[in-house]
Tab-separated table of N, CA and C in Angstrom:
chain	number	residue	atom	x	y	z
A	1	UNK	N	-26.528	-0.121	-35.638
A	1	UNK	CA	-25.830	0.778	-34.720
A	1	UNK	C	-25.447	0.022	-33.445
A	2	UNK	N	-26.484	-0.776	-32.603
A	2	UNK	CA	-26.103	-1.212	-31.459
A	2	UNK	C	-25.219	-2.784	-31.620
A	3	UNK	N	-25.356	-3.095	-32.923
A	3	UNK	CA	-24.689	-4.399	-33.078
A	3	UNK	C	-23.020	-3.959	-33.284
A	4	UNK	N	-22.606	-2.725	-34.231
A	4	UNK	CA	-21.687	-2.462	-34.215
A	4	UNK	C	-21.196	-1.895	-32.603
A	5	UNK	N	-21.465	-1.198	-32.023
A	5	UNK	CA	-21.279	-1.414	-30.753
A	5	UNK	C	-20.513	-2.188	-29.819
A	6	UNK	N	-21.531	-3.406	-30.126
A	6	UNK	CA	-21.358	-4.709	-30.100
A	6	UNK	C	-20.091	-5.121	-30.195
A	7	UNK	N	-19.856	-5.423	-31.372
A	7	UNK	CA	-18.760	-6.183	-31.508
A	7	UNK	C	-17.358	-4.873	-31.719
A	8	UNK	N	-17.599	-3.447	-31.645
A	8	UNK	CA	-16.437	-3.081	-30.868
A	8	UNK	C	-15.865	-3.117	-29.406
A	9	UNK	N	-17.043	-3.534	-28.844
A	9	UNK	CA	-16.834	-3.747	-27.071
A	9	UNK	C	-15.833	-5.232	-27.433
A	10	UNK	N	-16.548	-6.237	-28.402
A	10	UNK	CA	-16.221	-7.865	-28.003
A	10	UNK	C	-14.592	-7.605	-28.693
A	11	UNK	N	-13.856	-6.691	-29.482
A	11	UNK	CA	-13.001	-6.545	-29.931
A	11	UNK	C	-11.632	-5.742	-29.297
A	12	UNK	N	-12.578	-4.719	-28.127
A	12	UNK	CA	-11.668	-4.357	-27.138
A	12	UNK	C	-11.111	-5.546	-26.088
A	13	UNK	N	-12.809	-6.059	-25.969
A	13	UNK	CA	-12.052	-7.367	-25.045
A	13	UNK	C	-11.260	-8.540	-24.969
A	14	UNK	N	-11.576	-8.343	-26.529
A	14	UNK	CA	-10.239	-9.459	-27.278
A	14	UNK	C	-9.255	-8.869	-26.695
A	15	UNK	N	-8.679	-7.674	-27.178
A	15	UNK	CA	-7.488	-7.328	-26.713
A	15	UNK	C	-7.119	-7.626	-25.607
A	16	UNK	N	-8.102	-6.764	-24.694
A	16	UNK	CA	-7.561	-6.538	-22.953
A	16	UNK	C	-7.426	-8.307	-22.374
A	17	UNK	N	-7.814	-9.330	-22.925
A	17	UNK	CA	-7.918	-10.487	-22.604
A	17	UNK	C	-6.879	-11.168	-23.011
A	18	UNK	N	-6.220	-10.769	-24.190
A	18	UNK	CA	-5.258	-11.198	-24.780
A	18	UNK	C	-4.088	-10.971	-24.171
A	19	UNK	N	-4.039	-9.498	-23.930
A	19	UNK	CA	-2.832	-8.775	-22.865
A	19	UNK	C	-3.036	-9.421	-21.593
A	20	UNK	N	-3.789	-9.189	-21.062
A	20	UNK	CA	-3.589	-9.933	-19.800
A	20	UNK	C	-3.348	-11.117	-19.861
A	21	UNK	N	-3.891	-12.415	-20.288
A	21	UNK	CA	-3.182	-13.187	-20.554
A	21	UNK	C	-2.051	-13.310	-20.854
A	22	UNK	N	-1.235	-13.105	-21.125
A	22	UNK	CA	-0.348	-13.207	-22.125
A	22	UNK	C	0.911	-12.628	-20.606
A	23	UNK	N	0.368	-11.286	-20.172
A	23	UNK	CA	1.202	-11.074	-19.125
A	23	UNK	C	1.121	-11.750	-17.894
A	24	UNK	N	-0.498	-12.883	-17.936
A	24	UNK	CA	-0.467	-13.864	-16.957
A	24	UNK	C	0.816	-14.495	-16.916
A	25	UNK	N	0.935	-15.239	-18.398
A	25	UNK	CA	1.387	-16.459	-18.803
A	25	UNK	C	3.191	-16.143	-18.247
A	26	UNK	N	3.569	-15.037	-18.493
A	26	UNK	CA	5.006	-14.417	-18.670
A	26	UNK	C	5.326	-14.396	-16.819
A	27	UNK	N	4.321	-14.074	-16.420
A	27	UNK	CA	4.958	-14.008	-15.081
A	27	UNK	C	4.710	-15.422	-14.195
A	28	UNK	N	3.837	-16.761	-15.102
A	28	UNK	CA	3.909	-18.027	-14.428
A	28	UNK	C	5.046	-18.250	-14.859
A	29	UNK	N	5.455	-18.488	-16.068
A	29	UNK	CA	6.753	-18.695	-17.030
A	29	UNK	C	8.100	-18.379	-15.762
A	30	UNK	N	7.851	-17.253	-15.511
A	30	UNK	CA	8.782	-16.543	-14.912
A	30	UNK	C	9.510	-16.913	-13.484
A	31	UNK	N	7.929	-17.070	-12.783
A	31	UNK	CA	8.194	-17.989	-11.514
A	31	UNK	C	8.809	-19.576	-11.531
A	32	UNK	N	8.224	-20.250	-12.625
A	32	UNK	CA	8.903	-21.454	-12.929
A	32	UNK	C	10.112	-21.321	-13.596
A	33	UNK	N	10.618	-20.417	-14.023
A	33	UNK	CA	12.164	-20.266	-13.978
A	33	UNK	C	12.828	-20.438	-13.208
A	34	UNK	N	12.424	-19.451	-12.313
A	34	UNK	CA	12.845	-19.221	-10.987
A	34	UNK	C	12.956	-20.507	-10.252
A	35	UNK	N	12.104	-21.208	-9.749
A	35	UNK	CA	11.672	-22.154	-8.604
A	35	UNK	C	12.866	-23.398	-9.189
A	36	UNK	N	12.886	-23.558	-10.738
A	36	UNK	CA	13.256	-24.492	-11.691
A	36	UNK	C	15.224	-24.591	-11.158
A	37	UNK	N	15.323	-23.001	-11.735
A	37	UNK	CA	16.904	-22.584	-10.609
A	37	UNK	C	17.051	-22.905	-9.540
A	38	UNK	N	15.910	-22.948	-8.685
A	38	UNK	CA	16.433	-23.053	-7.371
A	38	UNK	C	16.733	-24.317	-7.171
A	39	UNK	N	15.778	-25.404	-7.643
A	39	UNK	CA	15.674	-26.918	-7.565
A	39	UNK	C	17.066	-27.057	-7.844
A	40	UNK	N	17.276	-27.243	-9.322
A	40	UNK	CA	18.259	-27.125	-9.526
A	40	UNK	C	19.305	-26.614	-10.466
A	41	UNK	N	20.724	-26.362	-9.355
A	41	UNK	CA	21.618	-25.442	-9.299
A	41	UNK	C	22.050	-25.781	-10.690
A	42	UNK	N	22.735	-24.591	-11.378
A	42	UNK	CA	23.567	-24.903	-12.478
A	42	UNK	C	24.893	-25.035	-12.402
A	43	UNK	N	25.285	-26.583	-13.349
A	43	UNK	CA	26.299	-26.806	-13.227
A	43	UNK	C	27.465	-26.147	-13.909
């Protein structure tokens, strides 16, 4: 009982760890787009 528990907590946190990550990654991505444009202009 408490092991299943267990590893439904470690399986939510997969998720929520995964998502966040993932929406980390998208908004570094995002800024280095950005900064990448600014450097430089397109020709």
């Amino acid at each position: 009982m408490r092991v299943q528990i267990r590893l439904h907590f470690l399986s939510n946190l997969e998720k929520f760890s995964r998502r966040f990550f993932r929406a980390l990654f998208t908004q570094y991505s995002r800024e280095n787009r950005m900064r990448y444009g600014l450097e430089k202009p397109a020709p």
